[in-house]
Amino acid sequence: MAPKRAGRSQGPSTQTPTSSDSSSMGEVEFTSDGARTEFQQLMNKSIVKERGFLPTAEDGDLLSMIQERGWESFCEAPEAVPLAIIREFYANAKENRDGFTVVRGTRVEYSAEAIRRVIGGRAKRRNEEDWVVERIGRAKRRFDEDPVDLDRLVYDMCVPDTNWKMTAPPLPAHVSFPAAALNRYAKAWNAFICANIMPSSHGHEVTVDRAILLFGIVSDKYIDLGHVIHQGILRFLQGGTTGAIPYGTIIQSYVEQAVFVGQPTSNYSCQQHLLIIRRSAG
């Protein structure tokens, strides 16, 4: 049965969804006074509302391609997320840059591998290149040796005469191009990406990283969405946690799909166990 979905949008709205009850999961705990302060600052920020996605008849075999890649979970309409848990995740992650955070006193891994276990997706085949790991995040840093021909991306995915917006000299860099310029096939995949993989309140513009991901998808490259989402979390943390809070649904899954093992540790100021994330059977 096809997953339910509201209307398609070029990007997720930036608003606070209704919070689900998280009282049974314990009280908010912090790893430091800095994390407590960060949590208070995050209280003033909304969470990017993710959306489900269902291709239309005009999108051809897009749904079958989503299923082939094992990305069906991104088509499901997300439920309300517990806002305090999401903010606690980021507040403690801001203070602990080791690939772990603490939620309700429990140590939570948010590595690319841990995210892959939550979201699923097909395994990489032998000798298959990981498109995003080699390219996303690098194109904007290496002006003299771009790992991607960004002009070729626009040529292949957009209507004629589409150009990148560039920063000013002396080091001009690619910024974005209009999403409306994408061809129909790329536009459908862009809507899929904007729904919750690279959530943004500016879905009308295709940024460099989103263009690289989009080109990899339409070119049938192997895509590690665990890496993409992990980088998105790091980008939010490294950016001073500015803007709306991303990936609420996936972060909620960390807690819901957890199995607690081991003994309490003394690495933090609150009790915690190792959190193992497993993919739900359903």
CSV table of N, CA and C in Angstrom, one decimal, residues 96-188:
chain,number,residue,atom,x,y,z
A,96,ASN,N,29.3,17.8,23.2
A,96,ASN,CA,30.0,16.6,23.1
A,96,ASN,C,30.2,16.2,21.7
A,97,ARG,N,31.4,16.6,21.1
A,97,ARG,CA,31.6,16.5,19.7
A,97,ARG,C,32.3,15.1,19.4
A,98,ASP,N,31.8,14.0,19.9
A,98,ASP,CA,32.5,12.7,19.7
A,98,ASP,C,31.6,11.8,19.0
A,99,GLY,N,30.5,12.3,18.3
A,99,GLY,CA,29.6,11.4,17.6
A,99,GLY,C,28.5,10.8,18.5
A,100,PHE,N,28.5,11.3,19.7
A,100,PHE,CA,27.4,10.9,20.7
A,100,PHE,C,26.8,12.1,21.3
A,101,THR,N,25.6,11.9,21.8
A,101,THR,CA,24.9,12.9,22.6
A,101,THR,C,24.2,12.2,23.7
A,102,VAL,N,23.5,12.9,24.5
A,102,VAL,CA,22.7,12.3,25.7
A,102,VAL,C,21.3,12.7,25.6
A,103,VAL,N,20.4,11.7,25.7
A,103,VAL,CA,19.0,12.0,25.7
A,103,VAL,C,18.3,11.2,26.8
A,104,ARG,N,17.7,11.9,27.8
A,104,ARG,CA,17.1,11.3,28.9
A,104,ARG,C,18.1,10.5,29.7
A,105,GLY,N,19.3,11.0,29.8
A,105,GLY,CA,20.4,10.3,30.5
A,105,GLY,C,21.0,9.1,29.8
A,106,THR,N,20.7,8.9,28.5
A,106,THR,CA,21.2,7.8,27.8
A,106,THR,C,22.1,8.2,26.7
A,107,ARG,N,23.2,7.6,26.6
A,107,ARG,CA,24.2,7.9,25.5
A,107,ARG,C,23.6,7.5,24.2
A,108,VAL,N,23.6,8.4,23.2
A,108,VAL,CA,23.0,8.2,21.9
A,108,VAL,C,24.0,8.4,20.8
A,109,GLU,N,24.2,7.4,20.0
A,109,GLU,CA,25.1,7.6,18.8
A,109,GLU,C,24.4,8.2,17.7
A,110,TYR,N,25.0,9.1,17.0
A,110,TYR,CA,24.4,9.7,15.8
A,110,TYR,C,25.3,9.7,14.6
A,111,SER,N,26.2,8.6,14.5
A,111,SER,CA,27.1,8.5,13.4
A,111,SER,C,26.3,8.2,12.1
A,112,ALA,N,26.9,8.2,11.0
A,112,ALA,CA,26.3,7.9,9.7
A,112,ALA,C,25.8,6.4,9.8
A,113,GLU,N,26.6,5.5,10.4
A,113,GLU,CA,26.2,4.1,10.4
A,113,GLU,C,25.0,3.9,11.3
A,114,ALA,N,24.9,4.6,12.4
A,114,ALA,CA,23.7,4.5,13.3
A,114,ALA,C,22.5,5.1,12.6
A,115,ILE,N,22.6,6.1,11.8
A,115,ILE,CA,21.5,6.7,11.1
A,115,ILE,C,21.0,5.7,10.0
A,116,ARG,N,22.0,5.0,9.4
A,116,ARG,CA,21.6,4.1,8.3
A,116,ARG,C,20.8,2.9,8.9
A,117,ARG,N,21.1,2.5,10.2
A,117,ARG,CA,20.3,1.5,10.8
A,117,ARG,C,18.9,1.9,11.1
A,118,VAL,N,18.7,3.2,11.2
A,118,VAL,CA,17.3,3.7,11.5
A,118,VAL,C,16.5,3.8,10.2
A,119,ILE,N,17.2,4.4,9.2
A,119,ILE,CA,16.4,4.8,8.0
A,119,ILE,C,16.4,3.7,6.9
A,120,GLY,N,17.3,2.7,7.0
A,120,GLY,CA,17.4,1.6,6.1
A,120,GLY,C,18.1,2.1,4.8
A,121,GLY,N,17.8,1.4,3.7
A,121,GLY,CA,18.5,1.6,2.4
A,121,GLY,C,19.3,0.4,2.0
A,122,ARG,N,19.4,0.3,0.7
A,122,ARG,CA,20.2,-0.9,0.2
A,122,ARG,C,21.7,-0.8,0.5
A,123,ALA,N,22.3,-1.9,0.6
A,123,ALA,CA,23.8,-1.9,0.9
A,123,ALA,C,24.5,-1.5,-0.4
A,124,LYS,N,25.7,-1.0,-0.2
A,124,LYS,CA,26.6,-0.7,-1.3
A,124,LYS,C,27.1,-1.9,-2.0
A,125,ARG,N,27.0,-2.0,-3.3
A,125,ARG,CA,27.6,-3.2,-4.0
A,125,ARG,C,29.1,-3.1,-4.1
A,126,ARG,N,29.7,-4.2,-4.3
A,126,ARG,CA,31.1,-4.3,-4.5
A,126,ARG,C,31.6,-3.4,-5.6
A,127,ASN,N,32.7,-2.6,-5.4
A,127,ASN,CA,33.3,-1.7,-6.3
A,127,ASN,C,32.3,-0.5,-6.7
A,128,GLU,N,31.3,-0.3,-5.9
A,128,GLU,CA,30.4,0.8,-6.2
A,128,GLU,C,30.9,2.0,-5.4
A,129,GLU,N,31.0,3.1,-6.1
A,129,GLU,CA,31.4,4.4,-5.5
A,129,GLU,C,30.3,5.0,-4.7
A,130,ASP,N,30.7,5.5,-3.5
A,130,ASP,CA,29.8,6.3,-2.7
A,130,ASP,C,29.8,7.7,-3.2
A,131,TRP,N,28.8,8.1,-3.9
A,131,TRP,CA,28.7,9.4,-4.6
A,131,TRP,C,28.8,10.6,-3.6
A,132,VAL,N,28.0,10.6,-2.5
A,132,VAL,CA,27.9,11.8,-1.7
A,132,VAL,C,29.2,11.9,-0.8
A,133,VAL,N,29.7,10.8,-0.3
A,133,VAL,CA,30.8,10.9,0.7
A,133,VAL,C,32.0,11.5,0.0
A,134,GLU,N,32.2,11.3,-1.3
A,134,GLU,CA,33.4,11.8,-2.0
A,134,GLU,C,33.2,13.3,-2.5
A,135,ARG,N,31.9,13.7,-2.4
A,135,ARG,CA,31.7,15.0,-3.1
A,135,ARG,C,31.0,16.1,-2.2
A,136,ILE,N,29.9,15.7,-1.5
A,136,ILE,CA,29.1,16.7,-0.8
A,136,ILE,C,30.0,17.3,0.3
A,137,GLY,N,30.0,18.6,0.4
A,137,GLY,CA,30.8,19.4,1.3
A,137,GLY,C,32.1,19.8,0.8
A,138,ARG,N,32.6,19.2,-0.2
A,138,ARG,CA,34.0,19.5,-0.7
A,138,ARG,C,33.9,20.5,-1.8
A,139,ALA,N,32.9,20.5,-2.6
A,139,ALA,CA,32.9,21.4,-3.8
A,139,ALA,C,33.0,22.8,-3.4
A,140,LYS,N,32.5,23.2,-2.3
A,140,LYS,CA,32.5,24.7,-1.9
A,140,LYS,C,33.9,25.0,-1.3
A,141,ARG,N,34.7,24.0,-0.9
A,141,ARG,CA,35.9,24.3,-0.2
A,141,ARG,C,37.1,24.3,-1.2
A,142,ARG,N,37.0,23.6,-2.3
A,142,ARG,CA,38.1,23.4,-3.2
A,142,ARG,C,37.9,24.2,-4.5
A,143,PHE,N,38.2,25.5,-4.5
A,143,PHE,CA,37.9,26.3,-5.7
A,143,PHE,C,38.7,25.9,-6.9
A,144,ASP,N,40.0,25.5,-6.6
A,144,ASP,CA,40.9,25.2,-7.7
A,144,ASP,C,40.7,23.8,-8.3
A,145,GLU,N,40.1,22.9,-7.5
A,145,GLU,CA,40.0,21.5,-7.9
A,145,GLU,C,38.7,20.9,-7.5
A,146,ASP,N,37.6,21.4,-8.0
A,146,ASP,CA,36.3,20.9,-7.6
A,146,ASP,C,36.1,19.4,-7.9
A,147,PRO,N,35.6,18.7,-7.0
A,147,PRO,CA,35.4,17.2,-7.2
A,147,PRO,C,34.1,17.0,-8.1
A,148,VAL,N,33.4,18.1,-8.4
A,148,VAL,CA,32.2,17.9,-9.2
A,148,VAL,C,32.2,19.1,-10.2
A,149,ASP,N,31.8,18.8,-11.5
A,149,ASP,CA,31.6,19.8,-12.5
A,149,ASP,C,30.2,20.4,-12.3
A,150,LEU,N,30.1,21.5,-11.5
A,150,LEU,CA,28.9,22.0,-11.1
A,150,LEU,C,28.1,22.6,-12.3
A,151,ASP,N,28.8,23.1,-13.2
A,151,ASP,CA,28.1,23.6,-14.4
A,151,ASP,C,27.5,22.5,-15.2
A,152,ARG,N,28.2,21.3,-15.2
A,152,ARG,CA,27.6,20.2,-15.9
A,152,ARG,C,26.3,19.7,-15.2
A,153,LEU,N,26.2,19.8,-13.9
A,153,LEU,CA,25.0,19.5,-13.2
A,153,LEU,C,23.8,20.3,-13.7
A,154,VAL,N,24.1,21.6,-13.8
A,154,VAL,CA,23.0,22.5,-14.2
A,154,VAL,C,22.6,22.2,-15.7
A,155,TYR,N,23.6,21.9,-16.5
A,155,TYR,CA,23.3,21.6,-17.9
A,155,TYR,C,22.5,20.3,-18.1
A,156,ASP,N,22.8,19.3,-17.2
A,156,ASP,CA,22.1,18.0,-17.4
A,156,ASP,C,20.7,18.0,-16.7
A,157,MET,N,20.5,18.8,-15.7
A,157,MET,CA,19.2,18.7,-14.9
A,157,MET,C,18.3,19.9,-15.1
A,158,CYS,N,18.7,21.0,-15.8
A,158,CYS,CA,17.9,22.2,-15.9
A,158,CYS,C,17.5,22.5,-17.3
A,159,VAL,N,16.6,23.4,-17.4
A,159,VAL,CA,16.2,24.0,-18.7
A,159,VAL,C,17.4,24.8,-19.2
A,160,PRO,N,17.5,25.0,-20.5
A,160,PRO,CA,18.6,25.8,-21.1
A,160,PRO,C,18.7,27.2,-20.5
A,161,ASP,N,19.9,27.7,-20.5
A,161,ASP,CA,20.3,29.0,-20.0
A,161,ASP,C,20.1,29.2,-18.5
A,162,THR,N,20.1,28.1,-17.8
A,162,THR,CA,20.1,28.2,-16.3
A,162,THR,C,21.5,28.4,-15.8
A,163,ASN,N,21.7,29.4,-14.9
A,163,ASN,CA,23.0,29.7,-14.4
A,163,ASN,C,23.0,29.7,-12.8
A,164,TRP,N,24.2,29.4,-12.3
A,164,TRP,CA,24.4,29.4,-10.9
A,164,TRP,C,24.5,30.9,-10.4
A,165,LYS,N,24.0,31.1,-9.2
A,165,LYS,CA,24.3,32.4,-8.5
A,165,LYS,C,25.6,32.2,-7.9
A,166,MET,N,26.5,33.2,-8.0
A,166,MET,CA,27.9,33.1,-7.6
A,166,MET,C,28.1,34.2,-6.5
A,167,THR,N,29.1,33.9,-5.6
A,167,THR,CA,29.6,34.9,-4.7
A,167,THR,C,30.5,35.9,-5.4
A,168,ALA,N,30.8,37.0,-4.8
A,168,ALA,CA,31.6,38.0,-5.4
A,168,ALA,C,33.0,37.6,-5.5
A,169,PRO,N,33.8,38.2,-6.5
A,169,PRO,CA,35.2,38.0,-6.5
A,169,PRO,C,35.9,38.5,-5.2
A,170,PRO,N,37.1,38.2,-4.8
A,170,PRO,CA,38.1,37.5,-5.7
A,170,PRO,C,38.0,36.0,-5.7
A,171,LEU,N,37.2,35.4,-4.9
A,171,LEU,CA,37.0,33.9,-4.9
A,171,LEU,C,35.6,33.6,-5.1
A,172,PRO,N,35.1,33.8,-6.4
A,172,PRO,CA,33.7,33.5,-6.7
A,172,PRO,C,33.4,32.0,-6.4
A,173,ALA,N,32.3,31.7,-5.8
A,173,ALA,CA,31.9,30.3,-5.5
A,173,ALA,C,30.4,30.1,-5.9
A,174,HIS,N,30.1,28.9,-6.2
A,174,HIS,CA,28.7,28.6,-6.6
A,174,HIS,C,27.9,28.7,-5.3
A,175,VAL,N,26.6,29.2,-5.4
A,175,VAL,CA,25.7,29.3,-4.3
A,175,VAL,C,24.5,28.5,-4.5
A,176,SER,N,23.7,28.8,-5.6
A,176,SER,CA,22.4,28.1,-5.8
A,176,SER,C,21.9,28.4,-7.2
A,177,PHE,N,20.9,27.7,-7.6
A,177,PHE,CA,20.2,28.0,-8.8
A,177,PHE,C,18.7,27.8,-8.5
A,178,PRO,N,17.8,28.3,-9.3
A,178,PRO,CA,16.3,28.2,-9.0
A,178,PRO,C,15.8,26.8,-9.2
A,179,ALA,N,15.1,26.3,-8.2
A,179,ALA,CA,14.5,25.0,-8.4
A,179,ALA,C,13.5,24.9,-9.5
A,180,ALA,N,12.9,26.0,-9.8
A,180,ALA,CA,11.9,26.0,-10.9
A,180,ALA,C,12.6,25.7,-12.3
A,181,ALA,N,13.9,25.9,-12.4
A,181,ALA,CA,14.6,25.6,-13.6
A,181,ALA,C,14.9,24.1,-13.8
A,182,LEU,N,14.7,23.3,-12.9
A,182,LEU,CA,14.9,21.8,-13.0
A,182,LEU,C,14.0,21.2,-14.0
A,183,ASN,N,14.4,20.2,-14.7
A,183,ASN,CA,13.5,19.4,-15.6
A,183,ASN,C,12.5,18.6,-14.7
A,184,ARG,N,11.5,18.1,-15.3
A,184,ARG,CA,10.4,17.4,-14.5
A,184,ARG,C,11.0,16.3,-13.6
A,185,TYR,N,11.8,15.5,-14.2
A,185,TYR,CA,12.3,14.3,-13.4
A,185,TYR,C,13.1,14.8,-12.2
A,186,ALA,N,14.1,15.7,-12.4
A,186,ALA,CA,14.9,16.3,-11.4
A,186,ALA,C,14.0,17.0,-10.3
A,187,LYS,N,13.0,17.7,-10.8
A,187,LYS,CA,12.2,18.5,-9.9
A,187,LYS,C,11.4,17.6,-9.0
A,188,ALA,N,11.0,16.4,-9.5
A,188,ALA,CA,10.3,15.4,-8.6
A,188,ALA,C,11.2,14.9,-7.5
